[in-house]
Amino acid sequence: MSIAAGHRIRTAPASAPEESMTKLESTGVEGAAPRTLTGSLGVTAIVFMVVAAASPLTVIGGAAPLGILLGNGVGFPALYAISAVILLLFSVGLAAMSRHIPKPGAFFTYVGYGLGRSTGLAAAWVAMLTYTTIQVSVYGYVGYILSYTLQTYTGVTLPWWLFALLTIALVGVLGYRHIDLSSKVLGVLLVAEVGIVLLLVGAVVISGGAEGLSLAPFEPSNVASGSPGVGLMFAIAAFIGFEATAIFRDEARDPNKTIPRATYAAVIGIGVFYTLSSWGLVMAWGPSNIVAEAAADPGSLILRTMSQYLGATGEIITNVLLITSMFACVLSFHNVVTRYQHSMSNAGLLPDRLGGVHHRHLSPHVSSLAQTVTAAVLIAVFALFQLDPVLAVFTWFAGVATLAIALLMALTSIAVIVYFVKTKKDGRVWNTIIAPGLGFVGLVLSAVLIVAYFPIMVGDVDAAGTPVFGALSWFLLLLIVVFPLFGYLQAAWIKARRPEAYAKLTDTIAG
């Protein structure tokens, strides 16, 4: 068996108690293929992976204009800061769990240890819904941008879904190979897109903006204006992926230190960058003009801003980086989903083959192929129903993903508190009770606001613009109910048909 230099497959005795949550042996396949991922990713590499999932330029160029237009207008930048504080509190408990539960499954693993096997399985399927929908939503957006760019510069018109499928294929190739390759690609793209946005902010500050520099976006009256629930949805959506640091545990160097540090660095870095960048966007046009400019064409707002402050060259560079930013985003989410599937397979929740590791690339290659096919099929279905790639595919499914992740993180916060209260493995009250508790409150309030304004996001409003829960809103919200319900049903089935496998799902919490 050929193993890449600097890496080796880690194995553990089947009786090791700490392995049973993520490694169920299957008859006839034991020893047939490596089941555990390995690597030497450091803090920087993991931060690149998860921040790339947040896709800085896509957020500032795509989500921020929509948050300003559909959300709370001038006050939208403040929601990034609010989201960062809530998620930082949540991260304290997440980091504490990562030290005591050495498993790469993240949410579903932690919920399983804290709240029991059945709830852990339910959480696993909510996580799958979250990362699959957010990934597919960005495929829709990148398909649109590529189609629009081709038409703008060449006059040739090709359907968005064709570009989406081509992107899926390229992401699939990189996802099939070793994680180090993906992290290098993401690192280069991330530095470039962050650099161009900071250059824009610098130009705005030096010029003084359209109406002078001010703190108008942080004034309470502006923060509470419009539809703050929709704005909060876009703000929290910008952070999706930061929590995936724990998923790369098996591929991290010194994970007990690397994972917590990477988690804190990702949240703080994302929060500061988005708050500063969106503030710069508002200042570029002025508080009295930004909503009108976003309404004129939210998709091109960042390009028009770049053209005004950095010239035609800046606009062209940004257009290119916007495309690569979205590519980096879907590549990162692809890596996250494949590792969730890998962990779920090794826990006996998905077909055994999905837990295999490539003998040379040391990647979850079968899981990667499965996710590539899933994304391609979903895009084909959306194309068949002629859904708009931005107003439908991107907006609808980003909304589903955001609400699902907020609820999942709230559940994980409770699991953290329960786990440490029961086991008393960590005596730090702030890390195990207070911070997770405050994070839970913030996440629940965020979820309530998102649900209240959900119809506006999907276009379910009456003639007066009042949100109305129509068929589309209920269908999308129902997904967040159906997936965890399936997890509970699966748990019941495993408990009845495979009691030994069910007993191995956790070691410390009785089902």
Short mmCIF file of C-alpha atoms in Angstrom, two decimals:
data_model
loop_
_atom_site.label_atom_id
_atom_site.label_comp_id
_atom_site.label_asym_id
_atom_site.label_seq_id
_atom_site.Cartn_x
_atom_site.Cartn_y
_atom_site.Cartn_z
CA MET A 1 0.00 0.00 0.00
CA SER A 2 1.48 3.34 -1.06
CA ILE A 3 1.27 6.09 1.58
CA ALA A 4 2.07 9.73 0.82
CA ALA A 5 5.27 11.01 2.38
CA GLY A 6 4.81 12.45 5.83
CA HIS A 7 1.52 10.66 6.44
CA ARG A 8 0.50 7.30 7.77
CA ILE A 9 -2.79 5.61 8.42
CA ARG A 10 -3.68 5.57 12.10
CA THR A 11 -5.32 2.46 13.42
CA ALA A 12 -6.68 1.58 16.81
CA PRO A 13 -7.73 -1.64 18.51
CA ALA A 14 -11.39 -2.46 17.97
CA SER A 15 -11.85 -2.49 21.71
CA ALA A 16 -10.64 1.06 22.26
CA PRO A 17 -13.61 2.71 23.97
CA GLU A 18 -12.96 6.20 22.57
CA GLU A 19 -13.26 4.96 18.99
CA SER A 20 -16.71 3.43 19.11
CA MET A 21 -18.66 6.62 18.45
CA THR A 22 -17.14 7.03 15.01
CA LYS A 23 -15.91 3.56 14.14
CA LEU A 24 -18.31 0.64 13.96
CA GLU A 25 -16.80 -2.49 12.51
CA SER A 26 -18.68 -4.08 9.61
CA THR A 27 -18.54 -7.81 9.03
CA GLY A 28 -16.38 -8.72 6.08
CA VAL A 29 -14.76 -5.34 5.62
CA GLU A 30 -12.52 -5.10 8.69
CA GLY A 31 -8.97 -4.43 7.54
CA ALA A 32 -10.05 -4.10 3.89
CA ALA A 33 -9.30 -0.39 3.69
CA PRO A 34 -8.15 2.41 5.94
CA ARG A 35 -11.03 4.00 7.83
CA THR A 36 -9.32 6.90 9.61
CA LEU A 37 -8.23 10.15 8.00
CA THR A 38 -4.81 11.52 8.87
CA GLY A 39 -2.68 14.57 8.14
CA SER A 40 -0.74 17.45 9.65
CA LEU A 41 -2.89 20.53 9.07
CA GLY A 42 -1.97 23.47 11.29
CA VAL A 43 -4.08 26.35 12.59
CA THR A 44 -3.53 28.46 9.48
CA ALA A 45 -4.48 25.69 7.05
CA ILE A 46 -7.68 24.84 8.93
CA VAL A 47 -8.64 28.51 9.26
CA PHE A 48 -8.16 28.87 5.50
CA MET A 49 -10.45 25.90 4.95
CA VAL A 50 -13.30 27.20 7.07
CA VAL A 51 -12.96 30.91 6.25
CA ALA A 52 -12.94 30.01 2.58
CA ALA A 53 -16.30 28.34 3.23
CA ALA A 54 -17.48 31.72 4.48
CA SER A 55 -16.33 33.08 1.10
CA PRO A 56 -15.44 36.67 2.03
CA LEU A 57 -15.81 38.26 -1.40
CA THR A 58 -19.03 36.37 -2.15
CA VAL A 59 -20.47 37.62 1.13
CA ILE A 60 -19.49 41.24 0.57
CA GLY A 61 -20.42 41.12 -3.11
CA GLY A 62 -23.55 38.99 -2.92
CA ALA A 63 -24.98 38.50 0.57
CA ALA A 64 -24.21 41.96 2.01
CA PRO A 65 -26.10 43.87 -0.73
CA LEU A 66 -29.08 41.54 -0.21
CA GLY A 67 -28.85 42.02 3.56
CA ILE A 68 -28.88 45.78 3.06
CA LEU A 69 -31.73 45.65 0.55
CA LEU A 70 -33.99 43.01 2.13
CA GLY A 71 -32.82 43.36 5.73
CA ASN A 72 -32.18 46.41 7.86
CA GLY A 73 -30.55 48.74 5.33
CA VAL A 74 -27.80 51.01 6.69
CA GLY A 75 -27.67 49.07 9.98
CA PHE A 76 -26.78 45.75 8.35
CA PRO A 77 -23.01 45.85 9.15
CA ALA A 78 -23.80 45.83 12.89
CA LEU A 79 -25.46 42.42 12.48
CA TYR A 80 -22.11 40.90 11.55
CA ALA A 81 -20.67 42.12 14.85
CA ILE A 82 -23.71 40.83 16.77
CA SER A 83 -23.48 37.44 15.04
CA ALA A 84 -19.76 37.22 15.80
CA VAL A 85 -20.36 37.77 19.53
CA ILE A 86 -23.10 35.11 19.65
CA LEU A 87 -21.00 32.59 17.73
CA LEU A 88 -17.88 33.35 19.76
CA LEU A 89 -19.81 32.47 22.93
CA PHE A 90 -20.96 29.27 21.23
CA SER A 91 -17.37 28.51 20.21
CA VAL A 92 -16.18 28.48 23.82
CA GLY A 93 -18.27 25.40 24.55
CA LEU A 94 -17.41 23.87 21.18
CA ALA A 95 -13.70 24.21 21.90
CA ALA A 96 -14.14 22.66 25.36
CA MET A 97 -15.91 19.64 23.83
CA SER A 98 -13.19 19.21 21.20
CA ARG A 99 -10.63 18.75 23.97
CA HIS A 100 -12.56 16.00 25.76
CA ILE A 101 -14.20 14.17 22.86
CA PRO A 102 -11.49 13.32 20.31
CA LYS A 103 -13.86 12.66 17.42
CA PRO A 104 -14.14 14.41 14.03
CA GLY A 105 -17.95 14.30 13.83
CA ALA A 106 -18.41 17.72 15.46
CA PHE A 107 -22.08 18.56 16.04
CA PHE A 108 -23.66 15.14 15.82
CA THR A 109 -20.89 13.61 17.91
CA TYR A 110 -21.12 16.27 20.61
CA VAL A 111 -24.92 16.16 20.71
CA GLY A 112 -24.76 12.37 20.91
CA TYR A 113 -22.46 12.49 23.92
CA GLY A 114 -24.45 15.22 25.64
CA LEU A 115 -28.08 14.40 24.84
CA GLY A 116 -28.02 10.75 23.85
CA ARG A 117 -27.75 8.62 20.75
CA SER A 118 -31.14 9.38 19.17
CA THR A 119 -30.74 13.14 19.41
CA GLY A 120 -27.20 12.79 18.10
CA LEU A 121 -28.53 11.03 15.00
CA ALA A 122 -31.15 13.73 14.54
CA ALA A 123 -28.40 16.36 14.75
CA ALA A 124 -26.36 14.48 12.16
CA TRP A 125 -29.13 14.75 9.60
CA VAL A 126 -29.71 18.43 10.36
CA ALA A 127 -26.00 18.99 9.71
CA MET A 128 -26.25 17.12 6.42
CA LEU A 129 -29.21 19.30 5.43
CA THR A 130 -27.31 22.46 6.37
CA TYR A 131 -24.12 21.80 4.45
CA THR A 132 -25.81 20.26 1.44
CA THR A 133 -28.25 23.14 0.99
CA ILE A 134 -25.65 25.88 1.50
CA GLN A 135 -23.31 24.16 -0.94
CA VAL A 136 -26.01 23.79 -3.59
CA SER A 137 -27.14 27.39 -3.10
CA VAL A 138 -23.65 28.64 -3.92
CA TYR A 139 -23.48 26.37 -6.96
CA GLY A 140 -26.54 28.23 -8.21
CA TYR A 141 -24.89 31.60 -7.64
CA VAL A 142 -21.57 30.64 -9.25
CA GLY A 143 -23.45 29.25 -12.26
CA TYR A 144 -25.24 32.58 -12.64
CA ILE A 145 -22.06 34.66 -12.29
CA LEU A 146 -20.16 32.57 -14.85
CA SER A 147 -23.05 32.74 -17.30
CA TYR A 148 -23.43 36.49 -16.76
CA THR A 149 -19.68 37.11 -17.16
CA LEU A 150 -19.48 35.13 -20.39
CA GLN A 151 -22.44 36.97 -21.85
CA THR A 152 -21.10 40.37 -20.75
CA TYR A 153 -17.63 39.99 -22.26
CA THR A 154 -18.32 37.75 -25.28
CA GLY A 155 -22.03 38.03 -26.04
CA VAL A 156 -22.34 34.24 -25.83
CA THR A 157 -25.27 33.01 -23.74
CA LEU A 158 -25.11 29.64 -22.00
CA PRO A 159 -27.42 28.35 -19.24
CA TRP A 160 -26.34 28.84 -15.62
CA TRP A 161 -26.78 25.18 -14.78
CA LEU A 162 -24.14 24.16 -17.31
CA PHE A 163 -21.53 26.24 -15.47
CA ALA A 164 -22.79 24.92 -12.14
CA LEU A 165 -22.28 21.33 -13.30
CA LEU A 166 -18.78 22.13 -14.60
CA THR A 167 -17.93 23.66 -11.23
CA ILE A 168 -19.25 20.58 -9.44
CA ALA A 169 -16.98 18.40 -11.59
CA LEU A 170 -13.87 20.50 -10.81
CA VAL A 171 -14.68 20.58 -7.09
CA GLY A 172 -15.16 16.83 -7.21
CA VAL A 173 -11.65 16.32 -8.62
CA LEU A 174 -10.02 18.40 -5.87
CA GLY A 175 -12.23 16.86 -3.18
CA TYR A 176 -11.16 13.38 -4.29
CA ARG A 177 -7.51 14.20 -3.70
CA HIS A 178 -5.64 14.86 -0.45
CA ILE A 179 -6.88 17.63 1.83
CA ASP A 180 -3.48 19.39 1.68
CA LEU A 181 -4.09 20.19 -1.99
CA SER A 182 -7.50 21.70 -1.25
CA SER A 183 -6.08 23.77 1.61
CA LYS A 184 -3.33 25.19 -0.62
CA VAL A 185 -5.81 26.13 -3.36
CA LEU A 186 -8.16 27.70 -0.82
CA GLY A 187 -5.32 29.58 0.85
CA VAL A 188 -4.22 31.31 -2.35
CA LEU A 189 -7.76 32.28 -3.35
CA LEU A 190 -8.63 33.47 0.16
CA VAL A 191 -5.64 35.81 0.43
CA ALA A 192 -6.43 37.34 -2.96
CA GLU A 193 -10.11 38.04 -2.25
CA VAL A 194 -9.50 39.40 1.25
CA GLY A 195 -6.77 41.61 -0.16
CA ILE A 196 -8.95 43.24 -2.84
CA VAL A 197 -11.75 43.97 -0.35
CA LEU A 198 -9.37 45.54 2.16
CA LEU A 199 -7.89 47.60 -0.68
CA LEU A 200 -11.39 48.89 -1.42
CA VAL A 201 -12.03 49.75 2.23
CA GLY A 202 -8.70 51.57 2.34
CA ALA A 203 -9.61 53.58 -0.77
CA VAL A 204 -12.99 54.50 0.75
CA VAL A 205 -11.38 55.62 4.01
CA ILE A 206 -8.70 57.69 2.23
CA SER A 207 -11.30 59.39 0.00
CA GLY A 208 -13.69 59.98 2.89
CA GLY A 209 -16.56 58.09 1.26
CA ALA A 210 -19.57 59.60 -0.50
CA GLU A 211 -20.95 61.43 2.54
CA GLY A 212 -18.04 61.37 4.95
CA LEU A 213 -17.10 58.58 7.37
CA SER A 214 -19.52 57.84 10.23
CA LEU A 215 -20.79 55.15 12.60
CA ALA A 216 -24.34 55.33 11.23
CA PRO A 217 -24.46 51.53 10.62
CA PHE A 218 -24.10 50.96 14.37
CA GLU A 219 -26.76 53.38 15.58
CA PRO A 220 -29.56 51.42 17.34
CA SER A 221 -32.30 53.03 15.25
CA ASN A 222 -30.63 51.84 12.05
CA VAL A 223 -29.85 48.37 13.40
CA ALA A 224 -33.52 47.82 14.32
CA SER A 225 -34.92 49.26 11.09
CA GLY A 226 -36.48 47.38 8.17
CA SER A 227 -36.47 43.59 8.47
CA PRO A 228 -33.68 42.76 10.94
CA GLY A 229 -34.63 39.07 10.91
CA VAL A 230 -33.79 38.81 7.21
CA GLY A 231 -30.62 40.79 7.77
CA LEU A 232 -29.60 38.50 10.63
CA MET A 233 -30.17 35.50 8.37
CA PHE A 234 -27.70 36.85 5.83
CA ALA A 235 -25.25 37.79 8.59
CA ILE A 236 -25.25 34.37 10.28
CA ALA A 237 -25.13 32.66 6.88
CA ALA A 238 -21.80 34.41 6.30
CA PHE A 239 -20.30 32.44 9.21
CA ILE A 240 -21.51 28.99 8.16
CA GLY A 241 -18.51 26.69 8.03
CA PHE A 242 -16.44 28.14 10.91
CA GLU A 243 -17.69 25.42 13.25
CA ALA A 244 -16.34 22.78 10.88
CA THR A 245 -12.88 23.11 12.41
CA ALA A 246 -13.66 20.06 14.56
CA ILE A 247 -14.43 18.00 11.46
CA PHE A 248 -10.76 18.20 10.46
CA ARG A 249 -9.58 16.86 13.82
CA ASP A 250 -8.12 13.63 12.43
CA GLU A 251 -6.16 15.61 9.85
CA ALA A 252 -4.87 18.25 12.28
CA ARG A 253 -1.46 18.57 13.89
CA ASP A 254 -1.79 18.49 17.71
CA PRO A 255 -5.63 18.74 17.49
CA ASN A 256 -6.14 19.56 21.20
CA LYS A 257 -4.48 22.92 20.57
CA THR A 258 -5.03 23.37 16.84
CA ILE A 259 -8.83 22.95 16.78
CA PRO A 260 -9.72 25.46 19.56
CA ARG A 261 -7.25 28.03 18.23
CA ALA A 262 -8.54 27.62 14.67
CA THR A 263 -12.15 27.97 15.87
CA TYR A 264 -11.54 31.22 17.75
CA ALA A 265 -9.38 32.63 14.95
CA ALA A 266 -12.05 31.85 12.35
CA VAL A 267 -14.92 33.49 14.27
CA ILE A 268 -12.99 36.59 15.25
CA GLY A 269 -11.38 36.97 11.84
CA ILE A 270 -14.65 36.55 9.96
CA GLY A 271 -16.53 38.88 12.30
CA VAL A 272 -14.00 41.72 12.11
CA PHE A 273 -13.55 41.42 8.36
CA TYR A 274 -17.25 41.39 7.50
CA THR A 275 -18.11 44.21 9.87
CA LEU A 276 -15.32 46.39 8.51
CA SER A 277 -15.95 45.51 4.85
CA SER A 278 -19.72 46.04 4.93
CA TRP A 279 -19.19 49.33 6.79
CA GLY A 280 -16.84 50.34 3.99
CA LEU A 281 -19.50 49.41 1.42
CA VAL A 282 -22.08 51.63 3.14
CA MET A 283 -19.59 54.50 3.42
CA ALA A 284 -18.67 54.13 -0.26
CA TRP A 285 -22.18 55.20 -1.32
CA GLY A 286 -23.27 57.01 1.84
CA PRO A 287 -25.99 56.05 4.36
CA SER A 288 -28.64 57.97 2.41
CA ASN A 289 -27.83 56.27 -0.93
CA ILE A 290 -26.74 52.70 -0.15
CA VAL A 291 -30.23 51.12 -0.11
CA ALA A 292 -31.13 52.70 -3.46
CA GLU A 293 -27.85 51.52 -4.99
CA ALA A 294 -28.44 48.00 -3.70
CA ALA A 295 -31.98 48.06 -5.07
CA ALA A 296 -30.75 49.11 -8.52
CA ASP A 297 -28.84 45.83 -8.85
CA PRO A 298 -27.58 44.04 -5.73
CA GLY A 299 -25.55 41.56 -7.78
CA SER A 300 -23.37 44.24 -9.36
CA LEU A 301 -23.07 46.57 -6.36
CA ILE A 302 -19.58 45.39 -5.43
CA LEU A 303 -18.39 45.69 -9.04
CA ARG A 304 -19.78 49.21 -9.37
CA THR A 305 -18.17 50.16 -6.09
CA MET A 306 -14.81 48.76 -7.20
CA SER A 307 -15.09 50.61 -10.51
CA GLN A 308 -15.73 53.90 -8.71
CA TYR A 309 -12.91 53.59 -6.16
CA LEU A 310 -10.35 51.30 -7.83
CA GLY A 311 -11.08 51.93 -11.50
CA ALA A 312 -11.77 49.53 -14.36
CA THR A 313 -8.80 47.35 -13.41
CA GLY A 314 -10.15 46.89 -9.89
CA GLU A 315 -13.55 45.96 -11.30
CA ILE A 316 -12.11 43.31 -13.61
CA ILE A 317 -9.90 41.82 -10.90
CA THR A 318 -12.88 41.73 -8.52
CA ASN A 319 -15.06 40.02 -11.12
CA VAL A 320 -12.44 37.29 -11.51
CA LEU A 321 -11.93 36.95 -7.76
CA LEU A 322 -15.70 36.85 -7.19
CA ILE A 323 -15.81 33.73 -9.33
CA THR A 324 -12.82 32.14 -7.60
CA SER A 325 -14.30 33.14 -4.22
CA MET A 326 -17.44 31.17 -4.89
CA PHE A 327 -15.36 28.28 -6.16
CA ALA A 328 -13.35 28.33 -2.94
CA CYS A 329 -16.61 28.39 -1.02
CA VAL A 330 -18.12 25.31 -2.66
CA LEU A 331 -14.80 23.46 -2.48
CA SER A 332 -14.61 24.07 1.25
CA PHE A 333 -18.23 23.03 1.83
CA HIS A 334 -17.65 19.95 -0.30
CA ASN A 335 -14.78 18.97 2.01
CA VAL A 336 -16.97 19.56 5.07
CA VAL A 337 -19.89 17.48 3.76
CA THR A 338 -17.67 14.59 2.68
CA ARG A 339 -16.13 14.44 6.15
CA TYR A 340 -19.54 14.50 7.80
CA GLN A 341 -20.56 11.60 5.59
CA HIS A 342 -17.28 9.84 6.41
CA SER A 343 -17.88 10.21 10.17
CA MET A 344 -21.51 9.13 9.84
CA SER A 345 -20.47 6.06 7.85
CA ASN A 346 -17.93 5.07 10.49
CA ALA A 347 -20.69 5.46 13.08
CA GLY A 348 -22.85 3.03 11.09
CA LEU A 349 -25.34 5.69 9.97
CA LEU A 350 -24.52 5.67 6.26
CA PRO A 351 -23.32 2.91 3.90
CA ASP A 352 -20.01 1.42 4.96
CA ARG A 353 -18.24 2.33 1.71
CA LEU A 354 -18.56 6.05 2.46
CA GLY A 355 -16.13 5.60 5.36
CA GLY A 356 -13.28 4.40 3.16
CA VAL A 357 -10.03 6.37 2.81
CA HIS A 358 -8.05 6.46 -0.45
CA HIS A 359 -4.78 4.51 -0.08
CA ARG A 360 -2.70 7.20 -1.82
CA HIS A 361 -4.58 10.51 -1.46
CA LEU A 362 -5.67 9.68 2.12
CA SER A 363 -9.01 11.36 1.36
CA PRO A 364 -12.60 10.16 1.93
CA HIS A 365 -12.78 9.56 -1.83
CA VAL A 366 -16.00 7.54 -1.96
CA SER A 367 -17.78 10.09 0.20
CA SER A 368 -16.45 12.81 -2.11
CA LEU A 369 -17.83 11.04 -5.17
CA ALA A 370 -21.20 10.58 -3.47
CA GLN A 371 -21.43 14.28 -2.63
CA THR A 372 -20.44 15.24 -6.18
CA VAL A 373 -23.24 13.10 -7.60
CA THR A 374 -25.74 14.47 -5.07
CA ALA A 375 -24.94 18.08 -5.96
CA ALA A 376 -25.13 17.36 -9.69
CA VAL A 377 -28.54 15.68 -9.36
CA LEU A 378 -29.97 18.57 -7.31
CA ILE A 379 -28.73 21.17 -9.81
CA ALA A 380 -30.26 19.12 -12.63
CA VAL A 381 -33.60 19.07 -10.81
CA PHE A 382 -33.50 22.84 -10.23
CA ALA A 383 -32.69 23.38 -13.91
CA LEU A 384 -35.57 21.11 -14.91
CA PHE A 385 -37.98 23.23 -12.85
CA GLN A 386 -36.38 26.39 -14.30
CA LEU A 387 -35.65 27.93 -10.90
CA ASP A 388 -33.86 31.28 -10.85
CA PRO A 389 -30.26 30.60 -9.73
CA VAL A 390 -30.08 33.66 -7.43
CA LEU A 391 -33.59 34.54 -6.26
CA ALA A 392 -34.60 30.90 -5.85
CA VAL A 393 -31.69 28.44 -5.60
CA PHE A 394 -29.30 30.76 -3.74
CA THR A 395 -31.74 32.68 -1.54
CA TRP A 396 -34.14 29.87 -0.62
CA PHE A 397 -31.57 27.26 0.28
CA ALA A 398 -29.20 29.67 2.00
CA GLY A 399 -32.19 30.55 4.20
CA VAL A 400 -32.86 26.90 5.00
CA ALA A 401 -29.20 26.30 5.80
CA THR A 402 -28.97 29.33 8.08
CA LEU A 403 -32.03 28.49 10.15
CA ALA A 404 -30.93 24.85 10.39
CA ILE A 405 -27.42 25.74 11.55
CA ALA A 406 -28.74 28.21 14.15
CA LEU A 407 -31.00 25.53 15.63
CA LEU A 408 -28.24 22.92 15.44
CA MET A 409 -25.77 25.16 17.25
CA ALA A 410 -28.39 25.95 19.91
CA LEU A 411 -28.90 22.22 20.44
CA THR A 412 -25.13 21.70 20.62
CA SER A 413 -24.87 24.42 23.29
CA ILE A 414 -27.34 22.51 25.46
CA ALA A 415 -25.44 19.26 24.81
CA VAL A 416 -22.18 20.91 25.96
CA ILE A 417 -23.75 22.06 29.23
CA VAL A 418 -25.41 18.69 29.92
CA TYR A 419 -22.25 16.72 29.10
CA PHE A 420 -20.00 18.64 31.47
CA VAL A 421 -22.60 18.81 34.25
CA LYS A 422 -22.97 15.01 34.11
CA THR A 423 -19.33 14.05 33.63
CA LYS A 424 -17.65 16.89 35.57
CA LYS A 425 -14.64 16.48 33.26
CA ASP A 426 -14.02 20.21 33.05
CA GLY A 427 -14.40 22.52 36.04
CA ARG A 428 -14.23 25.79 34.08
CA VAL A 429 -17.72 27.25 34.64
CA TRP A 430 -17.34 29.94 31.97
CA ASN A 431 -16.28 27.47 29.29
CA THR A 432 -18.80 24.74 30.08
CA ILE A 433 -21.91 26.52 31.35
CA ILE A 434 -22.01 30.32 31.16
CA ALA A 435 -20.64 30.91 27.64
CA PRO A 436 -22.60 28.01 26.06
CA GLY A 437 -25.72 29.21 27.89
CA LEU A 438 -25.37 32.76 26.59
CA GLY A 439 -24.66 31.39 23.13
CA PHE A 440 -27.83 29.28 23.33
CA VAL A 441 -29.96 32.31 24.18
CA GLY A 442 -28.49 34.31 21.32
CA LEU A 443 -28.95 31.49 18.83
CA VAL A 444 -32.55 30.81 19.82
CA LEU A 445 -33.45 34.49 19.55
CA SER A 446 -31.75 34.59 16.14
CA ALA A 447 -33.72 31.54 14.99
CA VAL A 448 -37.00 33.11 16.13
CA LEU A 449 -36.24 36.28 14.17
CA ILE A 450 -35.27 34.31 11.07
CA VAL A 451 -38.51 32.30 11.17
CA ALA A 452 -40.60 35.45 11.67
CA TYR A 453 -39.11 37.07 8.56
CA PHE A 454 -38.63 33.87 6.54
CA PRO A 455 -41.55 34.55 4.13
CA ILE A 456 -39.97 37.86 3.06
CA MET A 457 -36.81 36.05 2.07
CA VAL A 458 -38.61 33.58 -0.20
CA GLY A 459 -41.08 36.12 -1.56
CA ASP A 460 -44.17 35.00 0.39
CA VAL A 461 -45.72 38.44 0.96
CA ASP A 462 -49.13 39.96 0.34
CA ALA A 463 -49.90 43.02 -1.79
CA ALA A 464 -48.89 45.33 1.06
CA GLY A 465 -45.53 43.57 1.48
CA THR A 466 -46.51 41.89 4.74
CA PRO A 467 -44.91 38.45 5.25
CA VAL A 468 -47.36 35.57 4.78
CA PHE A 469 -46.52 31.94 5.43
CA GLY A 470 -47.47 30.41 2.11
CA ALA A 471 -46.86 26.96 0.63
CA LEU A 472 -43.24 27.69 -0.27
CA SER A 473 -42.33 28.94 3.20
CA TRP A 474 -43.94 25.94 4.87
CA PHE A 475 -42.26 23.49 2.48
CA LEU A 476 -38.78 24.88 3.10
CA LEU A 477 -39.33 25.07 6.86
CA LEU A 478 -40.70 21.52 6.82
CA LEU A 479 -37.29 20.27 5.62
CA ILE A 480 -35.83 21.33 8.95
CA VAL A 481 -38.42 19.14 10.68
CA VAL A 482 -38.25 16.13 8.36
CA PHE A 483 -34.48 15.61 8.50
CA PRO A 484 -34.13 15.32 12.30
CA LEU A 485 -37.30 13.22 12.38
CA PHE A 486 -35.60 10.81 10.00
CA GLY A 487 -32.66 10.70 12.40
CA TYR A 488 -34.92 9.71 15.30
CA LEU A 489 -36.58 7.03 13.14
CA GLN A 490 -33.18 5.71 12.09
CA ALA A 491 -32.11 5.56 15.72
CA ALA A 492 -35.24 3.57 16.61
CA TRP A 493 -34.61 1.18 13.71
CA ILE A 494 -30.96 0.62 14.67
CA LYS A 495 -31.92 0.10 18.31
CA ALA A 496 -34.52 -2.51 17.36
CA ARG A 497 -32.62 -4.33 14.59
CA ARG A 498 -28.97 -3.77 15.57
CA PRO A 499 -28.87 -3.25 19.34
CA GLU A 500 -25.12 -3.91 19.56
CA ALA A 501 -24.40 -1.24 16.95
CA TYR A 502 -26.77 1.16 18.69
CA ALA A 503 -25.00 0.60 22.02
CA LYS A 504 -21.69 1.57 20.42
CA LEU A 505 -22.90 4.94 19.18
CA THR A 506 -21.78 6.52 22.46
CA ASP A 507 -19.84 5.26 25.43
CA THR A 508 -20.64 7.78 28.16
CA ILE A 509 -24.32 8.57 27.77
CA ALA A 510 -27.06 5.96 28.09
CA GLY A 511 -29.59 5.97 25.24
#
